[in-house]
Amino acid sequence: MLPNSSDTGAGESAATSFLGEPSLSAGALRLFDDDIKGVGYVMNVSRLWAHDPAALDALSDLLLHATNAGSLTHRQRAIVIACCASTLGDSYCSLAWGKRLADDAGADVAGRVLRGDDGPLDGAERALARWARKLAGDPNSTTADDVQALRAEGFDDATIFAVTVYAALRIAFSTVNDALGARPDRQLGTDVPAEVRDAVDFGRPIA
């Protein structure tokens, strides 16, 4: 059996996606232990990816590579992910990274970005936000002018490539989670600022 509420402090059942319980492999147990050490409970997304922890490890390695290649700051990554996730209608990553953006930039800024309002951001951040939303909404809608807008804000071509890879990988991660019914953790819904929670009126409901 997966860790239950007494093991995780989650206070909820293990049925948190469309899939059944994963086998308790060494990789799965590592994911669960990392969650308990990091946030105090096993996240629903970890229960889902426990079906193939090696796939999550490989994806995480690629994300780290893209982060380093693009010299992306935590705030930049939070903006990119919040914009990708909210455009896709992914409530889980919107809440999780909306909270991180709120911690960095303030709850009002995070809520506005999740609603598509980039007014509080600086020019470079607005260019990243526009790019991320285009990638998540319709990658075939991008133009050379969009790339030039990123260059105009100081991003060179290698960084633009890294940002695009990073965003695409996050879109893939969200797609797996959403398609297989992963619901945002109840604790996450409680922990996020009201401005973030109110902005996320889409996607899977909080567990």
CSV table of C-alpha atoms in Angstrom, one decimal:
chain,number,residue,atom,x,y,z
A,1,MET,CA,0.0,0.0,0.0
A,2,LEU,CA,1.0,3.6,-0.5
A,3,PRO,CA,1.7,5.7,2.5
A,4,ASN,CA,-1.7,6.7,4.0
A,5,SER,CA,-2.7,9.8,5.8
A,6,SER,CA,-1.1,8.7,9.1
A,7,ASP,CA,2.2,8.3,7.2
A,8,THR,CA,2.1,11.5,5.3
A,9,GLY,CA,0.0,13.9,7.2
A,10,ALA,CA,-2.1,14.2,4.1
A,11,GLY,CA,-5.5,13.4,5.6
A,12,GLU,CA,-6.7,12.0,2.2
A,13,SER,CA,-6.9,8.8,0.3
A,14,ALA,CA,-4.4,7.5,-2.1
A,15,ALA,CA,-6.9,7.6,-5.0
A,16,THR,CA,-5.6,10.9,-6.4
A,17,SER,CA,-5.5,10.2,-10.2
A,18,PHE,CA,-7.1,7.9,-12.8
A,19,LEU,CA,-4.4,5.3,-12.3
A,20,GLY,CA,-4.3,2.7,-9.5
A,21,GLU,CA,-1.6,2.6,-6.8
A,22,PRO,CA,1.9,2.2,-8.1
A,23,SER,CA,4.2,-0.5,-6.9
A,24,LEU,CA,6.4,0.5,-4.0
A,25,SER,CA,9.7,0.4,-5.9
A,26,ALA,CA,12.9,1.9,-4.5
A,27,GLY,CA,12.3,4.8,-6.8
A,28,ALA,CA,8.8,5.4,-5.6
A,29,LEU,CA,9.8,5.3,-2.0
A,30,ARG,CA,12.5,7.8,-2.7
A,31,LEU,CA,10.0,10.2,-4.2
A,32,PHE,CA,7.7,9.8,-1.2
A,33,ASP,CA,10.5,10.2,1.3
A,34,ASP,CA,11.7,13.4,-0.5
A,35,ASP,CA,8.2,14.8,-0.3
A,36,ILE,CA,7.8,14.0,3.4
A,37,LYS,CA,11.2,15.7,4.1
A,38,GLY,CA,10.4,18.7,1.9
A,39,VAL,CA,6.7,19.4,2.4
A,40,GLY,CA,5.5,17.0,5.1
A,41,TYR,CA,3.3,14.9,3.0
A,42,VAL,CA,3.3,12.8,-0.2
A,43,MET,CA,2.2,14.9,-3.1
A,44,ASN,CA,-0.4,13.6,-5.5
A,45,VAL,CA,1.9,14.3,-8.4
A,46,SER,CA,4.5,12.0,-6.8
A,47,ARG,CA,2.0,9.2,-6.4
A,48,LEU,CA,1.4,9.5,-10.2
A,49,TRP,CA,5.0,9.6,-11.3
A,50,ALA,CA,5.8,6.8,-8.9
A,51,HIS,CA,4.6,4.5,-11.8
A,52,ASP,CA,7.8,5.4,-13.5
A,53,PRO,CA,10.3,7.3,-11.3
A,54,ALA,CA,13.0,7.0,-13.8
A,55,ALA,CA,11.0,9.0,-16.3
A,56,LEU,CA,10.6,11.8,-13.7
A,57,ASP,CA,14.3,11.6,-13.0
A,58,ALA,CA,15.2,12.0,-16.7
A,59,LEU,CA,12.7,14.9,-17.1
A,60,SER,CA,14.1,16.6,-14.0
A,61,ASP,CA,17.7,16.2,-15.4
A,62,LEU,CA,16.6,17.8,-18.7
A,63,LEU,CA,14.9,20.7,-16.8
A,64,LEU,CA,18.0,21.3,-14.7
A,65,HIS,CA,20.1,21.3,-17.9
A,66,ALA,CA,17.8,23.8,-19.6
A,67,THR,CA,17.8,25.9,-16.4
A,68,ASN,CA,21.6,26.0,-16.3
A,69,ALA,CA,22.0,26.6,-20.1
A,70,GLY,CA,19.7,29.6,-19.9
A,71,SER,CA,20.9,30.9,-16.6
A,72,LEU,CA,17.3,31.1,-15.5
A,73,THR,CA,16.6,32.6,-12.1
A,74,HIS,CA,14.0,31.1,-9.8
A,75,ARG,CA,11.7,34.1,-10.5
A,76,GLN,CA,12.1,33.7,-14.3
A,77,ARG,CA,11.2,30.0,-14.0
A,78,ALA,CA,8.2,30.8,-11.9
A,79,ILE,CA,7.0,33.2,-14.5
A,80,VAL,CA,7.5,30.8,-17.3
A,81,ILE,CA,5.8,27.9,-15.5
A,82,ALA,CA,2.9,30.0,-14.2
A,83,CYS,CA,2.2,31.3,-17.7
A,84,CYS,CA,2.5,27.9,-19.4
A,85,ALA,CA,0.3,26.2,-16.7
A,86,SER,CA,-2.4,28.8,-16.7
A,87,THR,CA,-2.6,28.9,-20.5
A,88,LEU,CA,-2.9,25.1,-20.5
A,89,GLY,CA,-5.5,25.2,-17.8
A,90,ASP,CA,-3.3,23.2,-15.4
A,91,SER,CA,-4.5,24.0,-11.9
A,92,TYR,CA,-1.8,21.9,-10.2
A,93,CYS,CA,1.3,23.7,-11.5
A,94,SER,CA,-0.5,27.0,-11.5
A,95,LEU,CA,-1.1,26.7,-7.8
A,96,ALA,CA,2.3,25.3,-7.0
A,97,TRP,CA,4.3,27.8,-9.0
A,98,GLY,CA,1.9,30.6,-8.4
A,99,LYS,CA,2.8,30.2,-4.7
A,100,ARG,CA,6.5,30.2,-5.6
A,101,LEU,CA,6.0,33.3,-7.6
A,102,ALA,CA,4.1,34.9,-4.8
A,103,ASP,CA,6.9,34.1,-2.4
A,104,ASP,CA,9.3,35.9,-4.8
A,105,ALA,CA,7.3,38.8,-6.2
A,106,GLY,CA,4.2,39.1,-4.0
A,107,ALA,CA,0.8,37.5,-4.0
A,108,ASP,CA,-0.8,40.3,-6.1
A,109,VAL,CA,1.8,39.9,-8.8
A,110,ALA,CA,1.4,36.2,-8.9
A,111,GLY,CA,-2.4,36.4,-9.1
A,112,ARG,CA,-2.2,38.9,-11.9
A,113,VAL,CA,0.3,36.8,-13.9
A,114,LEU,CA,-1.9,33.7,-13.6
A,115,ARG,CA,-4.8,35.8,-14.9
A,116,GLY,CA,-2.7,36.9,-17.9
A,117,ASP,CA,-1.9,40.4,-16.6
A,118,ASP,CA,1.8,41.1,-16.9
A,119,GLY,CA,1.7,44.7,-15.9
A,120,PRO,CA,3.7,44.3,-12.7
A,121,LEU,CA,6.6,42.6,-14.5
A,122,ASP,CA,9.6,44.3,-16.1
A,123,GLY,CA,10.3,44.2,-19.8
A,124,ALA,CA,12.4,41.1,-19.9
A,125,GLU,CA,9.8,39.2,-17.7
A,126,ARG,CA,7.0,40.3,-19.9
A,127,ALA,CA,8.8,39.0,-23.0
A,128,LEU,CA,9.3,35.7,-21.3
A,129,ALA,CA,5.6,35.6,-20.2
A,130,ARG,CA,4.4,36.3,-23.8
A,131,TRP,CA,6.7,33.6,-25.2
A,132,ALA,CA,5.6,31.0,-22.6
A,133,ARG,CA,1.9,31.7,-23.3
A,134,LYS,CA,2.4,31.3,-27.0
A,135,LEU,CA,4.2,28.0,-26.6
A,136,ALA,CA,1.5,26.6,-24.4
A,137,GLY,CA,-1.4,28.0,-26.5
A,138,ASP,CA,-0.2,27.4,-30.0
A,139,PRO,CA,3.5,27.0,-30.8
A,140,ASN,CA,2.8,27.4,-34.5
A,141,SER,CA,1.6,31.0,-33.8
A,142,THR,CA,5.1,32.2,-32.9
A,143,THR,CA,6.9,34.5,-35.4
A,144,ALA,CA,10.4,35.8,-35.9
A,145,ASP,CA,9.2,39.1,-34.4
A,146,ASP,CA,8.4,37.2,-31.1
A,147,VAL,CA,12.0,36.0,-31.0
A,148,GLN,CA,13.3,39.4,-31.8
A,149,ALA,CA,11.3,40.8,-28.9
A,150,LEU,CA,13.2,38.4,-26.6
A,151,ARG,CA,16.5,39.5,-28.2
A,152,ALA,CA,15.5,43.1,-27.6
A,153,GLU,CA,15.2,42.4,-23.9
A,154,GLY,CA,18.8,41.0,-23.7
A,155,PHE,CA,18.2,37.3,-24.4
A,156,ASP,CA,20.7,35.8,-26.8
A,157,ASP,CA,19.8,32.9,-29.1
A,158,ALA,CA,21.3,30.2,-26.8
A,159,THR,CA,19.2,31.5,-23.9
A,160,ILE,CA,16.1,31.7,-26.1
A,161,PHE,CA,16.6,28.1,-27.1
A,162,ALA,CA,17.1,27.1,-23.4
A,163,VAL,CA,14.0,28.9,-22.3
A,164,THR,CA,12.0,27.3,-25.1
A,165,VAL,CA,13.2,23.8,-24.1
A,166,TYR,CA,12.4,24.5,-20.5
A,167,ALA,CA,8.9,25.7,-21.3
A,168,ALA,CA,8.3,22.7,-23.6
A,169,LEU,CA,9.4,20.3,-20.9
A,170,ARG,CA,7.1,21.9,-18.3
A,171,ILE,CA,4.2,21.7,-20.8
A,172,ALA,CA,4.9,18.0,-21.2
A,173,PHE,CA,5.0,17.5,-17.4
A,174,SER,CA,1.6,19.3,-17.1
A,175,THR,CA,0.1,17.3,-19.9
A,176,VAL,CA,0.9,14.0,-18.3
A,177,ASN,CA,-0.4,15.2,-14.9
A,178,ASP,CA,-3.6,16.6,-16.4
A,179,ALA,CA,-4.3,13.8,-18.8
A,180,LEU,CA,-4.1,11.2,-16.0
A,181,GLY,CA,-6.2,13.2,-13.6
A,182,ALA,CA,-3.7,14.3,-11.0
A,183,ARG,CA,-5.5,16.7,-8.6
A,184,PRO,CA,-3.8,19.5,-6.7
A,185,ASP,CA,-3.1,18.5,-3.1
A,186,ARG,CA,-5.5,19.7,-0.4
A,187,GLN,CA,-2.6,21.1,1.5
A,188,LEU,CA,-1.4,23.1,-1.5
A,189,GLY,CA,-4.8,24.7,-1.9
A,190,THR,CA,-4.7,25.7,1.8
A,191,ASP,CA,-1.1,27.0,1.7
A,192,VAL,CA,-1.3,29.3,-1.4
A,193,PRO,CA,-2.2,32.9,-1.0
A,194,ALA,CA,-5.9,33.8,-1.6
A,195,GLU,CA,-4.8,35.9,-4.7
A,196,VAL,CA,-3.3,32.8,-6.3
A,197,ARG,CA,-6.1,30.4,-5.3
A,198,ASP,CA,-8.8,32.8,-6.6
A,199,ALA,CA,-6.9,33.2,-9.9
A,200,VAL,CA,-6.9,29.4,-10.5
A,201,ASP,CA,-10.5,28.9,-11.6
A,202,PHE,CA,-9.7,26.2,-14.2
A,203,GLY,CA,-8.4,22.7,-14.4
A,204,ARG,CA,-8.7,19.8,-12.0
A,205,PRO,CA,-10.3,20.6,-8.6
A,206,ILE,CA,-8.3,20.6,-5.5
A,207,ALA,CA,-8.4,17.2,-3.8
